[in-house]
Amino acid sequence: MTTKTWHERAAALNADGRAFIDGWRVDARSGLCFDSLSPVDGRMLAEVARCDVLDVDLAVTAARRAFEDRRWAGMAPAARKRVLIRFADLMLAHRDELALLETMDMGKPIRYSLSVDVQLAQNCIRWYGEATDKIYDQVAPTPEDSLALITREPVGVVAAIIPWNYPMLMAAWKIAPALAAGNSVVLKPSEKAPLSSLRLAELALEAGVPPGVFNVLPGYGDEAGKALALHMDVDCIGFTGSTRVGKQIVQMAGQSNLKRAWTELGGKSANIVCADCPDLDAAVESAIGSIYFNQGESCNAPSRLFVEESIREAFLDKAMKLIPRHAPGDPLDEETVMGAIVDQAQMKTVLGYIEDGKAAGARLLAGGGSARQDSGGLYIEPTLFDGVDGSMRIAREEIFGPVLSVLSFTDLDDAVNQANSTPYGLAAAVWTRDISKAIRTSRALRAGTVHVNQYDNDDITVPFGGYKQSGNGRDKSLHAFDKYTELKTTWIQV
Ligand code: NAD
């Protein structure tokens, strides 16, 4: 589609910011709303319902009713499968509309909203839908006078609280396994990008997910989010977001009904490039492409680059030639690869880290400022610091923006120690043609995912999650069912 057509569609966009409870679009009980502004150009997108504890009560009650009367949990798995596949089909049928909502709401380039966000989100719903009638329970190896069944049952009412960086995909990672397992769900999207989640709820209903089974409550974290985390009738909370808020979620689960609390949190991932990496061009392209993808707003962005000293200069030469390709552009132009930063607060945070890096003595080689000021939107140049020291804040803290910190090393063990010397443990990478070194290093790296000689290859078949303060539990793959099911033992005397 041409940029002009995308702009015409954006101008005609009529997003509905009302909540979705028990199969209906509704205003917040308080009548309060907040404005959703687009980071693309500052335009007003929608008035969004500011849900709070009253709306949380209504949604949880609807979800509980739907769970207890078995309208979804009691459906044959093959029937649930058909509904979820229809849901994925509807997402594809509404691909352009969903992609446009995502781009306008959080600023990512339309090409990626189409090819990554909608595509992976519908595939996630489809994959768990497909899995619904293919998972068997177990019979334990008991003595002959007994029969012991080990069965999985849905936990009940699942609350999902998600961030704004991949709004539709994060929603899919939570709701797909939770719904496939037969739970009812109350989803709270981020206040910064709630629109695609709300539209998903309508498509799910159209596909045949019964009313009350999938509810969406937009609102602020310390209002709707907190009320969900503290609710006595929520059985499980699936949280994705910052480590700071993740800690609060776990505390709130403990303060209330000890609901199962699963956390997928922040990262400061290390990408280690050894002098014997098999393809330096590929390593540079991957390092640069992965840090600037999604404006650097990715939990697993390889934001700490460890380059072996002997290839540092060659690496940086190549990197500097690639960086201009990632300059921010109009997110509605299908050629653009870097879009807008989600909001003013995030913009300020990222620019603050850049100033901090400069003040700490890191060498700013590229970027460092805002861009496209005349667009009315929020953009930051792809930024690269060389000469970064492990003690600097830009090397220790999650920036969540297009900022790469380059550290060099001469001793691989030392690089691995530095890579591990962070509270986070989400992802890491090592580039080497020496297979033993690759295996030793990947074993030593304390991260939920370790990439070898690539960074971003990934799919729904493998688990995703963190070690240490990057969280517990895993999204994606069949392992995600562990979060949303209880194991029951039924011991039968024969
Ligand atoms: P955030 O923690 O500020 O907010 C996440 C969600 O929690 C939002 O919906 C927010 O409204 C809600 N929230 C905030 N305060 C709350 C409270 N007191 N009680 C209940 N809910 C509350 O994070 P963010 O800025 O939206 O997202 C960025 C973070 O998410 C980064 O740290 C990033 O690394 C992380 N992230 C992790 C993964 C992963 O899979 N590990 C994936 C994507 C993003």
mmCIF file of C-alpha atoms in Angstrom, residues 128 135 152-155 177-178 181 183 236 260 262 463 473-487:
data_model
loop_
_atom_site.group_PDB
_atom_site.id
_atom_site.type_symbol
_atom_site.label_atom_id
_atom_site.label_comp_id
_atom_site.label_asym_id
_atom_site.label_seq_id
_atom_site.Cartn_x
_atom_site.Cartn_y
_atom_site.Cartn_z
ATOM 1 C CA TYR A 128 -2.189 -22.785 20.779
ATOM 2 C CA ILE A 135 -2.146 -32.650 24.468
ATOM 3 C CA ARG A 152 -4.250 -30.722 33.734
ATOM 4 C CA GLU A 153 -7.089 -28.393 34.603
ATOM 5 C CA PRO A 154 -7.446 -24.686 33.832
ATOM 6 C CA VAL A 155 -6.597 -22.486 36.839
ATOM 7 C CA PRO A 177 -2.313 -20.496 26.060
ATOM 8 C CA ALA A 178 -4.690 -19.271 28.793
ATOM 9 C CA ALA A 181 -6.341 -24.345 28.382
ATOM 10 C CA ASN A 183 -9.486 -20.343 31.403
ATOM 11 C CA CYS A 236 -3.392 -16.383 38.312
ATOM 12 C CA ARG A 260 0.024 -17.624 40.948
ATOM 13 C CA TRP A 262 4.204 -15.153 36.559
ATOM 14 C CA PRO A 463 10.051 -20.883 25.425
ATOM 15 C CA GLY A 473 7.928 -18.694 34.000
ATOM 16 C CA ARG A 474 8.033 -18.887 30.231
ATOM 17 C CA ASP A 475 5.832 -17.562 27.450
ATOM 18 C CA LYS A 476 5.493 -19.420 24.131
ATOM 19 C CA SER A 477 5.872 -23.151 23.406
ATOM 20 C CA LEU A 478 3.954 -25.901 25.208
ATOM 21 C CA HIS A 479 5.732 -24.875 28.426
ATOM 22 C CA ALA A 480 3.429 -21.839 28.666
ATOM 23 C CA PHE A 481 0.587 -24.206 29.569
ATOM 24 C CA ASP A 482 2.354 -24.782 32.894
ATOM 25 C CA LYS A 483 1.412 -21.240 33.909
ATOM 26 C CA TYR A 484 -2.274 -21.518 33.166
ATOM 27 C CA THR A 485 -3.040 -25.064 34.323
ATOM 28 C CA GLU A 486 -3.134 -26.920 37.620
ATOM 29 C CA LEU A 487 -1.925 -30.506 37.858
#
